[in-house]
GROMACS .gro file of C-alpha atoms in nm:
model
  354
    1MET     CA    1   7.634 -16.800  16.367
    2ILE     CA    2   7.742 -16.726  16.739
    3LYS     CA    3   7.492 -16.712  17.015
    4GLY     CA    4   7.531 -16.446  17.270
    5VAL     CA    5   7.478 -16.080  17.189
    6ASN     CA    6   7.636 -15.922  17.469
    7SER     CA    7   7.980 -15.829  17.305
    8ALA     CA    8   8.029 -15.473  17.118
    9PRO     CA    9   8.018 -15.437  16.769
   10THR     CA   10   8.307 -15.470  16.604
   11LYS     CA   11   8.388 -15.148  16.429
   12ALA     CA   12   8.667 -15.238  16.228
   13SER     CA   13   8.598 -15.203  15.847
   14LEU     CA   14   8.257 -15.132  15.886
   15SER     CA   15   8.224 -14.755  15.735
   16LEU     CA   16   7.957 -14.511  15.731
   17LYS     CA   17   7.826 -14.424  15.360
   18GLU     CA   18   7.733 -14.108  15.324
   19THR     CA   19   7.366 -14.082  15.142
   20SER     CA   20   7.211 -13.750  15.008
   21PRO     CA   21   6.831 -13.898  15.161
   22LYS     CA   22   6.568 -13.620  15.102
   23LYS     CA   23   6.340 -13.482  15.361
   24ALA     CA   24   6.016 -13.672  15.440
   25SER     CA   25   5.712 -13.529  15.602
   26ALA     CA   26   5.601 -13.639  15.934
   27LYS     CA   27   5.270 -13.861  15.773
   28ASP     CA   28   5.545 -14.003  15.510
   29ALA     CA   29   5.774 -14.107  15.809
   30LEU     CA   30   5.519 -14.253  16.023
   31ASN     CA   31   5.406 -14.507  15.751
   32LEU     CA   32   5.496 -14.833  15.779
   33GLU     CA   33   5.636 -15.032  15.501
   34LYS     CA   34   5.427 -15.141  15.211
   35PRO     CA   35   5.343 -15.532  15.147
   36GLN     CA   36   5.559 -15.650  14.831
   37THR     CA   37   5.387 -15.725  14.550
   38GLU     CA   38   5.277 -16.081  14.479
   39VAL     CA   39   5.474 -16.262  14.256
   40PRO     CA   40   5.426 -16.595  14.134
   41GLU     CA   41   5.638 -16.877  14.248
   42LEU     CA   42   5.948 -17.012  14.031
   43SER     CA   43   5.920 -17.378  14.172
   44PRO     CA   44   5.604 -17.574  14.348
   45ASN     CA   45   5.846 -17.673  14.583
   46THR     CA   46   5.966 -17.362  14.729
   47ASN     CA   47   5.684 -17.278  14.988
   48SER     CA   48   5.621 -16.965  14.823
   49HIS     CA   49   5.977 -16.836  14.898
   50ILE     CA   50   6.174 -16.732  14.552
   51THR     CA   51   6.513 -16.856  14.556
   52VAL     CA   52   6.753 -16.605  14.452
   53LEU     CA   53   7.009 -16.675  14.165
   54LEU     CA   54   6.882 -17.035  14.181
   55GLU     CA   55   7.031 -17.119  13.854
   56GLU     CA   56   7.336 -16.905  13.850
   57ALA     CA   57   7.433 -17.043  14.221
   58VAL     CA   58   7.393 -17.383  14.184
   59GLN     CA   59   7.579 -17.376  13.846
   60ALA     CA   60   7.889 -17.166  13.977
   61LEU     CA   61   7.887 -17.510  14.201
   62ALA     CA   62   8.024 -17.688  13.907
   63ILE     CA   63   7.855 -18.015  14.022
   64LYS     CA   64   8.013 -18.357  14.012
   65ALA     CA   65   7.756 -18.645  14.017
   66ASP     CA   66   7.957 -18.814  14.324
   67GLY     CA   67   8.025 -18.529  14.494
   68VAL     CA   68   8.003 -18.400  14.878
   69TYR     CA   69   7.798 -18.045  14.877
   70VAL     CA   70   7.699 -17.837  15.161
   71ASP     CA   71   7.380 -17.565  15.153
   72GLY     CA   72   7.519 -17.375  15.472
   73THR     CA   73   7.157 -17.208  15.414
   74PHE     CA   74   6.839 -17.409  15.337
   75GLY     CA   75   6.604 -17.167  15.380
   76ARG     CA   76   6.296 -17.313  15.223
   77GLY     CA   77   6.538 -17.569  15.002
   78GLY     CA   78   6.542 -17.397  14.669
   79HIS     CA   79   6.906 -17.450  14.611
   80SER     CA   80   6.916 -17.779  14.808
   81ARG     CA   81   6.659 -17.919  14.568
   82LYS     CA   82   6.848 -17.803  14.221
   83ILE     CA   83   7.199 -17.952  14.378
   84LEU     CA   84   6.981 -18.283  14.402
   85GLU     CA   85   6.858 -18.286  14.081
   86GLN     CA   86   7.237 -18.267  13.951
   87LEU     CA   87   7.371 -18.516  14.206
   88GLY     CA   88   7.390 -18.878  14.098
   89THR     CA   89   7.316 -19.176  14.321
   90ASN     CA   90   7.654 -19.135  14.514
   91GLY     CA   91   7.660 -18.815  14.541
   92ARG     CA   92   7.591 -18.647  14.904
   93LEU     CA   93   7.428 -18.288  15.035
   94ILE     CA   94   7.454 -18.183  15.352
   95ALA     CA   95   7.217 -17.862  15.473
   96PHE     CA   96   7.206 -17.648  15.759
   97ASP     CA   97   6.980 -17.378  15.897
   98ARG     CA   98   6.926 -17.268  16.248
   99ASP     CA   99   6.552 -17.182  16.160
  100LEU     CA  100   6.307 -17.412  16.348
  101LYS     CA  101   6.047 -17.401  16.017
  102ALA     CA  102   6.352 -17.432  15.795
  103ILE     CA  103   6.440 -17.751  15.973
  104GLU     CA  104   6.048 -17.819  15.961
  105SER     CA  105   6.014 -17.775  15.595
  106SER     CA  106   6.365 -18.020  15.518
  107LYS     CA  107   6.132 -18.320  15.669
  108GLU     CA  108   5.951 -18.262  15.262
  109ILE     CA  109   6.281 -18.416  15.135
  110THR     CA  110   6.290 -18.798  15.187
  111ASP     CA  111   6.594 -18.813  14.973
  112PRO     CA  112   6.835 -19.102  15.088
  113ARG     CA  113   7.146 -18.846  14.955
  114PHE     CA  114   7.038 -18.528  15.200
  115SER     CA  115   7.108 -18.474  15.556
  116MET     CA  116   6.966 -18.173  15.740
  117VAL     CA  117   7.164 -18.022  16.038
  118HIS     CA  118   6.987 -17.807  16.276
  119SER     CA  119   7.284 -17.556  16.324
  120HIS     CA  120   7.420 -17.234  16.236
  121PHE     CA  121   7.675 -17.209  15.953
  122ALA     CA  122   7.939 -17.122  16.163
  123GLY     CA  123   7.948 -17.485  16.331
  124MET     CA  124   7.962 -17.658  15.988
  125GLN     CA  125   8.332 -17.789  16.058
  126ALA     CA  126   8.276 -17.953  16.347
  127GLU     CA  127   7.927 -18.097  16.258
  128LEU     CA  128   8.050 -18.221  15.941
  129SER     CA  129   8.364 -18.359  16.146
  130GLU     CA  130   8.098 -18.569  16.358
  131MET     CA  131   7.960 -18.669  16.045
  132GLY     CA  132   8.266 -18.801  15.922
  133VAL     CA  133   8.312 -18.544  15.675
  134SER     CA  134   8.681 -18.395  15.632
  135LYS     CA  135   8.617 -18.276  15.268
  136VAL     CA  136   8.380 -18.137  15.022
  137ASP     CA  137   8.326 -18.040  14.695
  138GLY     CA  138   8.136 -17.749  14.710
  139ILE     CA  139   7.974 -17.495  14.967
  140LEU     CA  140   7.718 -17.269  14.909
  141LEU     CA  141   7.597 -16.966  15.142
  142ASP     CA  142   7.285 -16.760  15.050
  143LEU     CA  143   7.342 -16.493  15.349
  144GLY     CA  144   7.058 -16.280  15.508
  145ILE     CA  145   6.677 -16.309  15.599
  146SER     CA  146   6.408 -16.518  15.363
  147SER     CA  147   6.129 -16.388  15.240
  148PRO     CA  148   5.920 -16.635  15.467
  149GLN     CA  149   6.104 -16.521  15.785
  150ILE     CA  150   6.027 -16.136  15.717
  151ASP     CA  151   5.650 -16.234  15.600
  152ASP     CA  152   5.552 -16.389  15.918
  153ALA     CA  153   5.436 -16.160  16.160
  154SER     CA  154   5.559 -16.345  16.455
  155ARG     CA  155   5.911 -16.309  16.385
  156GLY     CA  156   5.964 -15.945  16.468
  157PHE     CA  157   6.161 -15.892  16.114
  158SER     CA  158   5.962 -15.652  15.950
  159PHE     CA  159   5.810 -15.287  16.042
  160ARG     CA  160   5.534 -15.377  15.816
  161TYR     CA  161   5.326 -15.580  16.129
  162ASP     CA  162   5.288 -15.490  16.451
  163ALA     CA  163   5.428 -15.805  16.624
  164PRO     CA  164   5.648 -15.915  16.904
  165LEU     CA  165   5.995 -15.765  16.841
  166ASP     CA  166   6.180 -16.089  16.840
  167MET     CA  167   6.442 -16.100  16.528
  168ARG     CA  168   6.611 -16.404  16.616
  169MET     CA  169   6.706 -16.648  16.375
  170ASP     CA  170   6.682 -16.942  16.577
  171GLN     CA  171   6.375 -16.913  16.812
  172SER     CA  172   6.455 -17.174  17.040
  173SER     CA  173   6.790 -17.003  17.193
  174GLY     CA  174   6.933 -16.653  17.238
  175GLN     CA  175   6.829 -16.299  17.326
  176THR     CA  176   6.548 -16.097  17.157
  177ALA     CA  177   6.560 -15.773  17.014
  178ALA     CA  178   6.302 -15.638  17.266
  179GLU     CA  179   6.565 -15.829  17.532
  180PHE     CA  180   6.848 -15.622  17.429
  181LEU     CA  181   6.651 -15.308  17.409
  182ALA     CA  182   6.550 -15.334  17.753
  183GLU     CA  183   6.883 -15.377  17.884
  184THR     CA  184   7.183 -15.219  17.617
  185THR     CA  185   7.332 -14.855  17.703
  186GLU     CA  186   7.264 -14.567  17.450
  187GLN     CA  187   7.603 -14.530  17.345
  188HIS     CA  188   7.640 -14.932  17.270
  189LEU     CA  189   7.289 -14.887  17.077
  190GLY     CA  190   7.425 -14.611  16.859
  191GLU     CA  191   7.725 -14.818  16.784
  192VAL     CA  192   7.507 -15.122  16.679
  193ILE     CA  193   7.275 -14.899  16.472
  194LYS     CA  194   7.565 -14.712  16.320
  195ASN     CA  195   7.789 -14.999  16.258
  196TYR     CA  196   7.549 -15.257  16.155
  197GLY     CA  197   7.304 -15.055  15.983
  198GLU     CA  198   7.498 -14.750  15.816
  199GLU     CA  199   7.244 -14.514  15.974
  200ARG     CA  200   7.312 -14.146  15.975
  201PHE     CA  201   7.116 -14.122  16.264
  202ALA     CA  202   7.232 -14.420  16.495
  203LYS     CA  203   7.291 -14.147  16.823
  204GLN     CA  204   6.971 -13.968  16.801
  205ILE     CA  205   6.751 -14.288  16.691
  206ALA     CA  206   6.984 -14.439  17.021
  207ARG     CA  207   6.886 -14.182  17.232
  208ALA     CA  208   6.485 -14.174  17.144
  209ILE     CA  209   6.473 -14.568  17.206
  210ILE     CA  210   6.640 -14.514  17.580
  211THR     CA  211   6.476 -14.199  17.647
  212GLU     CA  212   6.124 -14.413  17.539
  213ARG     CA  213   6.246 -14.687  17.775
  214ASN     CA  214   6.356 -14.494  18.075
  215ASP     CA  215   5.993 -14.339  18.072
  216GLY     CA  216   5.891 -14.650  18.146
  217ARG     CA  217   5.724 -14.740  17.798
  218ALA     CA  218   5.975 -15.069  17.718
  219ILE     CA  219   5.966 -15.114  17.372
  220THR     CA  220   5.838 -15.449  17.281
  221THR     CA  221   5.681 -15.489  16.934
  222THR     CA  222   5.800 -15.363  16.565
  223GLY     CA  223   5.513 -15.132  16.571
  224GLN     CA  224   5.674 -14.932  16.874
  225LEU     CA  225   6.018 -14.934  16.744
  226ALA     CA  226   5.926 -14.804  16.402
  227LYS     CA  227   5.701 -14.544  16.560
  228VAL     CA  228   6.025 -14.409  16.783
  229VAL     CA  229   6.247 -14.420  16.502
  230ALA     CA  230   6.043 -14.226  16.276
  231GLY     CA  231   6.027 -13.956  16.495
  232ALA     CA  232   6.384 -13.939  16.537
  233VAL     CA  233   6.487 -13.949  16.190
  234THR     CA  234   6.410 -13.642  15.956
  235ARG     CA  235   6.574 -13.736  15.665
  236PHE     CA  236   6.575 -14.061  15.461
  237GLU     CA  237   6.632 -14.238  15.142
  238PRO     CA  238   6.340 -14.178  14.883
  239GLY     CA  239   6.097 -14.492  14.912
  240GLN     CA  240   6.259 -14.615  15.200
  241ASN     CA  241   6.102 -14.646  15.526
  242PRO     CA  242   6.318 -14.448  15.804
  243ALA     CA  243   6.320 -14.731  16.021
  244THR     CA  244   6.485 -14.960  15.756
  245ARG     CA  245   6.854 -14.950  15.880
  246THR     CA  246   6.767 -14.956  16.240
  247PHE     CA  247   6.583 -15.310  16.185
  248GLN     CA  248   6.851 -15.418  15.946
  249ALA     CA  249   7.140 -15.346  16.232
  250LEU     CA  250   6.876 -15.496  16.561
  251ARG     CA  251   6.880 -15.839  16.289
  252ILE     CA  252   7.223 -15.843  16.220
  253PHE     CA  253   7.342 -15.768  16.581
  254VAL     CA  254   7.105 -16.018  16.755
  255ASN     CA  255   7.214 -16.292  16.511
  256GLN     CA  256   7.556 -16.229  16.492
  257GLU     CA  257   7.560 -16.253  16.144
  258LEU     CA  258   7.886 -16.060  16.021
  259GLU     CA  259   8.091 -16.247  16.320
  260GLU     CA  260   7.939 -16.576  16.208
  261LEU     CA  261   8.047 -16.491  15.844
  262SER     CA  262   8.397 -16.404  15.955
  263LEU     CA  263   8.428 -16.745  16.154
  264THR     CA  264   8.258 -16.926  15.853
  265MET     CA  265   8.507 -16.813  15.537
  266PRO     CA  266   8.840 -17.009  15.716
  267GLN     CA  267   8.616 -17.329  15.778
  268CYS     CA  268   8.506 -17.331  15.402
  269LEU     CA  269   8.856 -17.279  15.248
  270ALA     CA  270   8.969 -17.581  15.490
  271LEU     CA  271   8.690 -17.817  15.394
  272LEU     CA  272   8.676 -17.772  15.013
  273ALA     CA  273   8.871 -18.030  14.808
  274PRO     CA  274   9.094 -17.901  14.553
  275GLN     CA  275   8.907 -17.756  14.254
  276GLY     CA  276   8.617 -17.768  14.516
  277ARG     CA  277   8.389 -17.433  14.475
  278LEU     CA  278   8.236 -17.177  14.715
  279ALA     CA  279   7.977 -16.995  14.625
  280VAL     CA  280   7.835 -16.720  14.828
  281ILE     CA  281   7.529 -16.479  14.775
  282SER     CA  282   7.503 -16.155  14.967
  283PHE     CA  283   7.244 -15.897  15.004
  284HIS     CA  284   7.393 -15.597  15.128
  285SER     CA  285   7.748 -15.440  15.131
  286LEU     CA  286   7.872 -15.516  15.513
  287GLU     CA  287   7.841 -15.908  15.439
  288ASP     CA  288   7.966 -15.888  15.078
  289ARG     CA  289   8.271 -15.685  15.208
  290ILE     CA  290   8.391 -15.992  15.407
  291VAL     CA  291   8.318 -16.237  15.141
  292LYS     CA  292   8.534 -16.011  14.906
  293GLN     CA  293   8.791 -15.940  15.145
  294PHE     CA  294   8.892 -16.326  15.212
  295ILE     CA  295   8.862 -16.441  14.857
  296ARG     CA  296   9.099 -16.159  14.795
  297ASP     CA  297   9.334 -16.264  15.082
  298GLN     CA  298   9.370 -16.623  14.988
  299ALA     CA  299   9.393 -16.545  14.595
  300ASN     CA  300   9.668 -16.295  14.663
  301ARG     CA  301   9.912 -16.460  14.947
  302ASP     CA  302  10.192 -16.238  14.835
  303ASP     CA  303  10.199 -16.006  15.164
  304LEU     CA  304  10.584 -15.944  15.183
  305PRO     CA  305  10.755 -15.603  15.202
  306ALA     CA  306  10.811 -15.484  14.872
  307ASN     CA  307  11.171 -15.582  14.708
  308PHE     CA  308  11.169 -15.845  14.981
  309PRO     CA  309  11.455 -16.062  14.833
  310VAL     CA  310  11.300 -16.429  14.760
  311ARG     CA  311  11.243 -16.619  14.445
  312ALA     CA  312  10.915 -16.638  14.301
  313ALA     CA  313  10.886 -17.032  14.351
  314ASP     CA  314  10.913 -16.972  14.695
  315LEU     CA  315  10.640 -16.704  14.704
  316PRO     CA  316  10.299 -16.775  14.913
  317GLN     CA  317  10.096 -16.992  14.661
  318PRO     CA  318   9.743 -16.879  14.659
  319LYS     CA  319   9.475 -17.115  14.842
  320LEU     CA  320   9.185 -16.981  14.662
  321GLN     CA  321   9.108 -16.811  14.290
  322GLY     CA  322   8.809 -16.626  14.201
  323VAL     CA  323   8.564 -16.761  13.929
  324GLY     CA  324   8.457 -16.481  13.672
  325LYS     CA  325   8.302 -16.172  13.770
  326THR     CA  326   8.018 -16.126  14.044
  327ILE     CA  327   7.673 -16.219  13.937
  328LYS     CA  328   7.374 -16.021  13.992
  329PRO     CA  329   6.997 -16.113  13.915
  330SER     CA  330   6.877 -16.046  13.588
  331ALA     CA  331   6.668 -15.742  13.498
  332LYS     CA  332   6.375 -16.059  13.435
  333GLU     CA  333   6.469 -16.184  13.822
  334VAL     CA  334   6.431 -15.837  13.988
  335LYS     CA  335   6.097 -15.786  13.788
  336ALA     CA  336   5.987 -16.096  13.923
  337ASN     CA  337   6.087 -16.106  14.240
  338PRO     CA  338   6.200 -15.738  14.373
  339ARG     CA  339   6.396 -15.883  14.697
  340SER     CA  340   6.650 -15.993  14.480
  341ARG     CA  341   6.780 -15.674  14.343
  342SER     CA  342   7.073 -15.633  14.594
  343ALA     CA  343   7.197 -15.992  14.574
  344VAL     CA  344   7.530 -16.039  14.439
  345LEU     CA  345   7.695 -16.353  14.397
  346ARG     CA  346   8.103 -16.425  14.432
  347VAL     CA  347   8.236 -16.749  14.345
  348ALA     CA  348   8.565 -16.910  14.416
  349GLU     CA  349   8.753 -17.254  14.368
  350ARG     CA  350   9.000 -17.415  14.604
  351THR     CA  351   9.396 -17.469  14.447
  352ASN     CA  352   9.601 -17.739  14.521
  353VAL     CA  353   9.801 -17.576  14.774
  354ALA     CA  354   9.755 -17.723  15.113
   0.00000   0.00000   0.00000
């Protein structure tokens, strides 16, 4: 993902979704998120992190025994380990992650076919070029935030705990959410919360946060932020903490998640060898929209004006083609891991068109 968070959010294609939330009492609004129910691990090697769509995502890559594959989001290695199981002696897997704890976790894998790179996946093409890799047979991106990141209070991703308001995926660099709130303007903050959180009370929340700051009460912890947001949101979706969308917006903005994804998709296209597969797991509509639109644009290259005189053989040919329908977690997986319920897997294959 791109470092530096001082640019204004991109408004294009980010629409505010209207909902019909019900009224919540003041007591409900101030309640912090309840912890998720403990669920069993799917693998003893996942460090308590349940990998979403594990079988489906790896199967979608159509692994070749001697192929070269990229796991753009190592996390705790669930997908990487599954890919390694299917690779032959001459196969190769290169994983990326910018989270220092993910890098530490990757050290458990001593397989010579495996390489780990500390980088955001928007740096994928440059990093692979330095390693002498110009084409790969498959790329997997598991977007969003992982359970270990949410459950680690020190990371500041969750309003379940009162902890420092950090939210950086890579804690070794970049601006924290608290630092952003300390210097942003009310208008800019409102745009961030609206565009990245799809929050209908974005203006009210931004005003409350800036008022709190201007009154000498800088917001530096997750508990402070959740309380201020709860006081500004009068209506919200049943069962959802009023701070949910604001926390999502700040996390996406601080880590430039959508911008990174937009930069990465063309790189995936350039890196994939013919018949190479791209598999992307998204967890909310903003990122899924980027993936869906990119695949659609590359699959439908006929952007000439209607009735334009051109032979069919001369029409632009697709560089990607979608593979099957979107895949979602089964009812069994959702029951075992409620956090998987919003996951969507899209798969595309590289054509022979240069």
